[in-house]
Amino acid sequence: MEKISVIISCYNEEKALPLFYDELIKNIKSFPKTIDFEIIFVNDGSKDNTLNIIKNLSSKNKQVKYISFSRNFGKEAAIYAGLENCSGDYVTLLDADLQDPPSLLLEMYTYVKNENYDAVGTRRVNRKGEPIVRSFFSKVFYKLINKMTSFEMVDGARDYVFMKRNVVDAIISLKEYNRYSKGLFSFVGFNVKWIEYQNIKRVAGKTKWSFWKLTKYALEGITAFSTAPLILSSIIGLFFCVVSFLLIIAIIFKTLILGDPTSGWPSLVCIIFMVSGIQLFSLGIIGQYLSKTYLEVKQRPIYIVKEKSENLIN
Ligand code: UDP
Ligand code: MG
């Protein structure tokens, strides 16, 4: 019997969860009866009633399982925990706020089952209902990161994917601490079918992503998958060495011929400011990579489980 694992990461989703669950069950019913389902809720240290709601669902429906973290570890950690603990032949990842419509699941399954695809990814074709500044910066981010990496990151891609077991195993084998799931999904490759849908607003509750958090996440994505910024700082450094060398020669000639040794200190101050600014900027870039290396080297666990349901495999 084939089995599909549905993984949902939840952080303070008490309002959205009941709505999400009803919608998910409705869509699961449209699948052939020969397919078994496993619904894994990962409670990412919610401070509201989320865990109780999940436990309640689990006691009513034995397909529902849960993992609950000791604190908030972030969505990436929740996804990883779900992937490690699921046993399906196919696995899908969803948000709890219905921004990833479960109505696409059957279509996604059909692509993987009947056509030669290993995974189906989803992308939003628009960002209606999102602040314009946010959309603008996200466009810039995808342009940048695609220039800097050797594989393609799809603009507007969501974490909502449907994968075969081989893709799941590949992603689990990437054990890094700084996890950027969209990047990991692109990194492992395989034959991916992309389907598109219009942006949907979350049904209830609030987004956990502030602009600042998103900026940090974007920088994480870049440093996790590209070393181009390090090369960039070397190139800028080299460029200024060449410029200053040319200037030195020009000044020597000027002094020898015209004899005007003291003028020009304001321009000197500008140059000092600029060059020291660039030096600090480059140091900052190096610092970013160093801090990531530091976190990786410590090999801390990606998540810590406080409790989980008994019917989980691990
Ligand atoms: N989420 C999580 N841990 C976090 C933040 C978010 O598990 O620290 C979950 C959240 O419950 C939701 C999904 O990740 O199911 C997406 O979060 P959200 O809707 O806030 O993000 P957005 O859709 O606005 O990007
Ligand atoms: Mg959302």
Coordinates of C-alpha atoms and ligand atoms in Angstrom, one line a residue:
M1 CA 0.0 0.0 0.0
E2 CA 1.3 3.4 -0.9
K3 CA 1.7 6.0 1.8
I4 CA 1.8 9.8 1.7
S5 CA 3.2 11.8 4.6
V6 CA 1.9 15.3 5.0
I7 CA 4.1 17.5 7.2
I8 CA 2.8 20.8 8.7
S9 CA 5.0 23.1 10.7
C10 CA 3.0 25.1 13.2
Y11 CA 4.0 28.1 15.4
N12 CA 1.1 29.8 17.2
E13 CA -1.5 28.6 14.8
E14 CA -4.4 28.0 17.1
K15 CA -6.7 30.1 14.9
A16 CA -5.7 28.6 11.5
L17 CA -5.3 25.0 12.5
P18 CA -9.0 23.8 12.7
L19 CA -9.7 25.5 9.4
F20 CA -6.6 23.9 7.9
Y21 CA -7.4 20.5 9.2
D22 CA -10.9 20.5 7.7
E23 CA -9.6 21.6 4.4
L24 CA -6.9 19.0 4.4
I25 CA -9.2 16.1 5.3
K26 CA -11.6 17.2 2.6
N27 CA -8.9 17.0 0.0
I28 CA -7.5 13.7 1.3
K29 CA -10.9 12.2 0.7
S30 CA -10.5 12.9 -3.1
F31 CA -7.5 10.5 -3.3
P32 CA -7.9 6.8 -4.3
K33 CA -8.9 4.7 -1.2
T34 CA -5.8 2.5 -1.7
I35 CA -3.5 5.3 -0.5
D36 CA -2.6 5.5 3.2
F37 CA -2.0 8.9 4.8
E38 CA 0.1 10.1 7.7
I39 CA -0.4 13.7 8.9
I40 CA 2.5 14.9 11.0
F41 CA 2.1 18.2 12.8
V42 CA 5.4 19.7 14.0
N43 CA 4.7 22.1 16.9
D44 CA 7.6 24.6 16.8
G45 CA 7.4 25.7 20.4
S46 CA 4.0 27.5 20.1
K47 CA 3.0 29.6 23.1
D48 CA -0.7 29.4 22.4
N49 CA -3.1 26.4 22.3
T50 CA -1.7 24.9 19.2
L51 CA -0.3 21.7 20.8
N52 CA -3.6 20.9 22.6
I53 CA -5.5 21.3 19.3
I54 CA -3.0 18.9 17.6
K55 CA -3.3 16.4 20.5
N56 CA -7.0 16.5 20.2
L57 CA -7.0 15.8 16.5
S58 CA -4.5 13.0 17.1
S59 CA -6.8 11.3 19.6
K60 CA -9.7 11.4 17.1
N61 CA -7.8 10.4 14.0
K62 CA -5.0 7.9 14.2
Q63 CA -3.5 9.2 11.0
V64 CA -2.6 12.3 12.9
K65 CA 0.8 12.3 14.6
Y66 CA 2.9 15.0 16.2
I67 CA 6.3 16.2 17.2
S68 CA 6.6 19.0 19.7
F69 CA 9.8 21.0 20.2
S70 CA 11.2 22.2 23.5
R71 CA 11.2 25.8 22.2
N72 CA 10.8 27.7 18.9
F73 CA 13.5 26.4 16.5
G74 CA 12.2 28.0 13.3
K75 CA 10.3 26.6 10.3
E76 CA 13.5 25.1 8.7
A77 CA 14.1 23.0 11.8
A78 CA 10.4 21.9 11.9
I79 CA 10.6 20.8 8.2
Y80 CA 13.7 18.8 9.0
A81 CA 12.1 17.1 12.0
G82 CA 9.1 16.2 9.9
L83 CA 11.2 14.8 7.1
E84 CA 13.3 12.7 9.5
N85 CA 10.3 11.2 11.2
C86 CA 8.0 10.5 8.3
S87 CA 7.7 7.1 6.7
G88 CA 5.7 7.8 3.5
D89 CA 6.7 6.8 -0.1
Y90 CA 5.7 10.4 -0.9
V91 CA 6.1 13.4 1.3
T92 CA 4.6 16.9 1.1
L93 CA 5.2 20.0 3.2
L94 CA 2.5 22.5 4.0
D95 CA 2.0 25.7 5.9
A96 CA -0.8 25.7 8.5
D97 CA -2.4 28.9 7.3
L98 CA -3.8 27.6 4.0
Q99 CA -1.5 29.7 2.0
D100 CA -0.4 26.4 0.4
P101 CA -3.8 25.1 -0.9
P102 CA -4.3 21.4 -0.1
S103 CA -6.5 21.3 -3.2
L104 CA -3.4 21.1 -5.3
L105 CA -2.3 17.8 -3.6
L106 CA -4.1 15.4 -6.0
E107 CA -2.6 17.1 -9.0
M108 CA 0.8 17.1 -7.5
Y109 CA 0.5 13.4 -6.7
T110 CA -0.6 12.6 -10.3
Y111 CA 2.5 14.3 -11.7
V112 CA 4.8 12.3 -9.6
K113 CA 3.0 9.0 -9.9
N114 CA 2.1 9.0 -13.6
E115 CA 4.7 11.2 -15.2
N116 CA 8.4 11.0 -14.9
Y117 CA 8.8 13.5 -12.1
D118 CA 10.6 13.0 -8.8
A119 CA 9.0 16.1 -7.2
V120 CA 6.5 18.9 -7.7
G121 CA 7.3 22.4 -6.6
T122 CA 4.9 25.3 -6.3
R123 CA 5.5 29.0 -7.1
R124 CA 3.3 32.0 -6.6
V125 CA 2.8 33.9 -9.8
N126 CA 2.0 37.1 -8.0
R127 CA 2.3 38.5 -4.5
K128 CA -1.1 40.2 -4.3
G129 CA -1.9 41.4 -0.8
E130 CA 1.8 41.7 0.1
P131 CA 3.5 45.0 0.8
I132 CA 5.1 46.4 -2.5
V133 CA 8.5 47.0 -0.8
R134 CA 8.6 43.3 0.2
S135 CA 7.8 42.1 -3.3
F136 CA 10.5 44.5 -4.7
F137 CA 13.2 43.2 -2.4
S138 CA 12.3 39.6 -3.0
K139 CA 12.7 40.2 -6.8
V140 CA 16.1 41.7 -6.2
F141 CA 17.0 38.8 -3.9
Y142 CA 16.2 36.1 -6.5
K143 CA 18.1 38.0 -9.2
L144 CA 21.1 38.2 -7.0
I145 CA 21.1 34.7 -5.7
N146 CA 20.6 33.2 -9.1
K147 CA 23.7 35.1 -10.4
M148 CA 25.7 33.7 -7.4
T149 CA 24.8 30.1 -7.4
S150 CA 25.4 27.3 -9.9
F151 CA 21.8 26.0 -9.7
E152 CA 18.5 27.7 -10.2
M153 CA 16.4 29.1 -7.4
V154 CA 12.9 29.7 -8.7
D155 CA 11.4 33.2 -8.0
G156 CA 8.3 32.9 -5.9
A157 CA 9.0 29.3 -5.0
R158 CA 7.2 28.1 -1.8
D159 CA 8.3 25.5 0.6
Y160 CA 5.1 23.7 -0.5
V161 CA 6.5 20.6 -2.4
F162 CA 5.5 17.1 -3.1
M163 CA 8.4 14.6 -3.2
K164 CA 9.2 11.0 -3.8
R165 CA 11.2 9.2 -1.1
N166 CA 14.5 9.5 -3.1
V167 CA 14.3 13.3 -2.9
V168 CA 13.4 13.2 0.8
D169 CA 16.4 11.0 1.5
A170 CA 18.6 13.4 -0.4
I171 CA 17.4 16.4 1.6
I172 CA 17.8 14.5 4.9
S173 CA 21.3 13.6 4.0
L174 CA 22.2 17.3 4.0
K175 CA 22.8 17.7 7.7
E176 CA 23.8 21.3 7.9
Y177 CA 22.7 23.5 10.8
N178 CA 21.9 26.6 8.8
R179 CA 19.1 25.3 6.8
Y180 CA 17.5 27.1 3.9
S181 CA 15.0 24.7 2.6
K182 CA 14.3 26.3 -0.8
G183 CA 18.0 26.2 -1.5
L184 CA 18.3 22.6 -0.3
F185 CA 15.4 21.6 -2.5
S186 CA 17.1 23.3 -5.6
F187 CA 20.5 21.9 -4.6
V188 CA 19.5 18.2 -4.6
G189 CA 18.3 18.6 -8.2
F190 CA 16.1 15.7 -9.6
N191 CA 13.3 16.1 -12.1
V192 CA 11.0 18.8 -10.8
K193 CA 7.7 19.9 -12.2
W194 CA 6.7 23.5 -11.2
I195 CA 3.1 24.4 -10.9
E196 CA 1.8 27.9 -10.4
Y197 CA -0.9 29.5 -8.4
Q198 CA -2.2 32.9 -7.3
N199 CA -1.1 34.2 -3.9
I200 CA -3.6 33.5 -1.2
K201 CA -3.8 35.4 2.1
R202 CA -3.5 33.4 5.3
V203 CA -6.9 32.4 6.7
A204 CA -6.3 33.5 10.3
G205 CA -3.6 34.6 12.6
K206 CA -0.6 36.7 11.8
T207 CA 2.5 36.1 9.7
K208 CA 5.7 35.4 11.8
W209 CA 7.9 37.2 9.3
S210 CA 8.8 40.8 9.8
F211 CA 10.8 42.7 7.2
W212 CA 13.9 42.4 9.3
K213 CA 13.5 38.6 9.8
L214 CA 13.1 38.3 6.0
T215 CA 16.2 40.3 5.3
K216 CA 18.2 38.0 7.7
Y217 CA 16.7 35.0 6.0
A218 CA 17.7 36.3 2.5
L219 CA 21.3 36.8 3.7
E220 CA 21.2 33.3 5.2
G221 CA 20.2 32.0 1.8
I222 CA 23.0 33.7 0.0
T223 CA 25.8 32.8 2.5
A224 CA 24.5 29.2 2.7
F225 CA 24.7 28.6 -1.0
S226 CA 27.3 30.9 -2.5
T227 CA 30.7 32.1 -1.8
A228 CA 30.5 34.9 -4.4
P229 CA 30.4 37.7 -1.8
L230 CA 33.9 36.6 -0.6
I231 CA 35.2 36.8 -4.2
L232 CA 33.5 40.2 -4.6
S233 CA 35.3 41.7 -1.7
S234 CA 38.7 40.4 -3.1
I235 CA 37.8 42.0 -6.5
I236 CA 36.9 45.3 -4.9
G237 CA 40.2 45.2 -2.9
L238 CA 42.2 44.5 -6.0
F239 CA 40.4 47.3 -7.9
F240 CA 41.3 49.8 -5.3
C241 CA 45.0 48.7 -5.2
V242 CA 45.3 49.3 -8.9
V243 CA 43.5 52.7 -8.6
S244 CA 45.8 53.8 -5.8
F245 CA 48.9 52.6 -7.6
L246 CA 47.9 54.7 -10.6
L247 CA 47.2 57.7 -8.4
I248 CA 50.6 57.4 -6.7
I249 CA 52.4 57.5 -10.0
A250 CA 50.2 60.5 -11.1
I251 CA 50.9 62.4 -7.9
I252 CA 54.7 61.7 -8.1
F253 CA 54.8 63.1 -11.6
K254 CA 52.6 66.1 -10.6
T255 CA 54.8 67.0 -7.6
L256 CA 58.0 66.7 -9.6
I257 CA 56.7 68.8 -12.5
L258 CA 54.4 71.3 -10.8
G259 CA 55.8 71.2 -7.3
D260 CA 52.5 71.5 -5.2
P261 CA 53.0 69.1 -2.2
T262 CA 50.3 70.2 0.3
S263 CA 47.0 70.7 -1.4
G264 CA 44.3 68.1 -1.6
W265 CA 43.7 66.9 2.0
P266 CA 39.8 67.0 1.7
S267 CA 40.0 64.5 -1.1
L268 CA 42.4 62.4 1.0
V269 CA 39.8 62.3 3.8
C270 CA 37.1 61.2 1.4
I271 CA 39.4 58.4 0.1
I272 CA 40.3 57.3 3.7
F273 CA 36.6 57.2 4.5
M274 CA 35.7 55.2 1.5
V275 CA 38.5 52.7 1.7
S276 CA 38.1 52.0 5.4
G277 CA 34.3 51.6 4.7
I278 CA 35.1 49.0 2.1
Q279 CA 37.5 47.3 4.4
L280 CA 34.8 47.1 7.1
F281 CA 32.3 45.9 4.6
S282 CA 34.6 43.1 3.5
L283 CA 35.4 42.1 7.1
G284 CA 31.6 41.9 7.6
I285 CA 31.3 39.5 4.7
I286 CA 34.1 37.3 6.1
G287 CA 32.4 37.5 9.5
Q288 CA 29.2 36.2 8.1
Y289 CA 30.8 33.1 6.7
L290 CA 32.9 32.7 9.8
S291 CA 29.9 32.8 12.0
K292 CA 28.1 30.2 9.9
T293 CA 31.2 28.0 10.1
Y294 CA 31.3 28.5 13.8
L295 CA 27.7 27.3 14.2
E296 CA 28.3 24.3 11.9
V297 CA 31.4 23.2 13.7
K298 CA 29.6 23.1 17.0
Q299 CA 27.3 20.4 15.6
R300 CA 24.4 21.3 17.8
P301 CA 21.2 19.4 17.1
I302 CA 18.9 21.2 14.6
Y303 CA 15.9 20.7 17.0
I304 CA 15.1 19.3 20.4
V305 CA 12.0 17.3 20.9
K306 CA 10.0 17.7 24.1
E307 CA 7.3 15.2 23.3
K308 CA 5.9 13.3 20.4
S309 CA 3.1 10.9 19.6
E310 CA 3.7 7.2 20.1
N311 CA 2.8 6.2 16.5
L312 CA 5.9 8.0 15.0
I313 CA 8.5 5.8 13.5
N314 CA 11.7 7.2 15.1
Ligands
UDP1 N1 6.4 28.6 11.3 C1 7.1 27.8 12.1 N2 8.1 28.3 12.9 C2 8.4 29.6 12.9 C3 7.6 30.5 12.1 C4 6.6 29.9 11.3 O1 6.9 26.5 12.2 O2 9.2 30.0 13.7 C5 5.3 28.0 10.5 C6 4.0 28.7 10.6 O3 3.2 28.2 11.6 C7 3.3 28.5 9.2 C8 4.5 28.5 8.3 O4 5.7 28.2 9.1 O5 2.7 27.2 9.2 C9 4.7 29.8 7.5 O6 4.7 30.9 8.4 P1 4.0 32.3 8.1 O7 2.7 32.0 7.5 O8 4.1 33.1 9.3 O9 5.0 32.8 7.0 P2 4.6 33.6 5.6 O10 3.5 32.7 4.9 O11 4.0 34.9 6.0 O12 5.8 33.7 4.8
MG2 MG 1.8 32.1 5.7

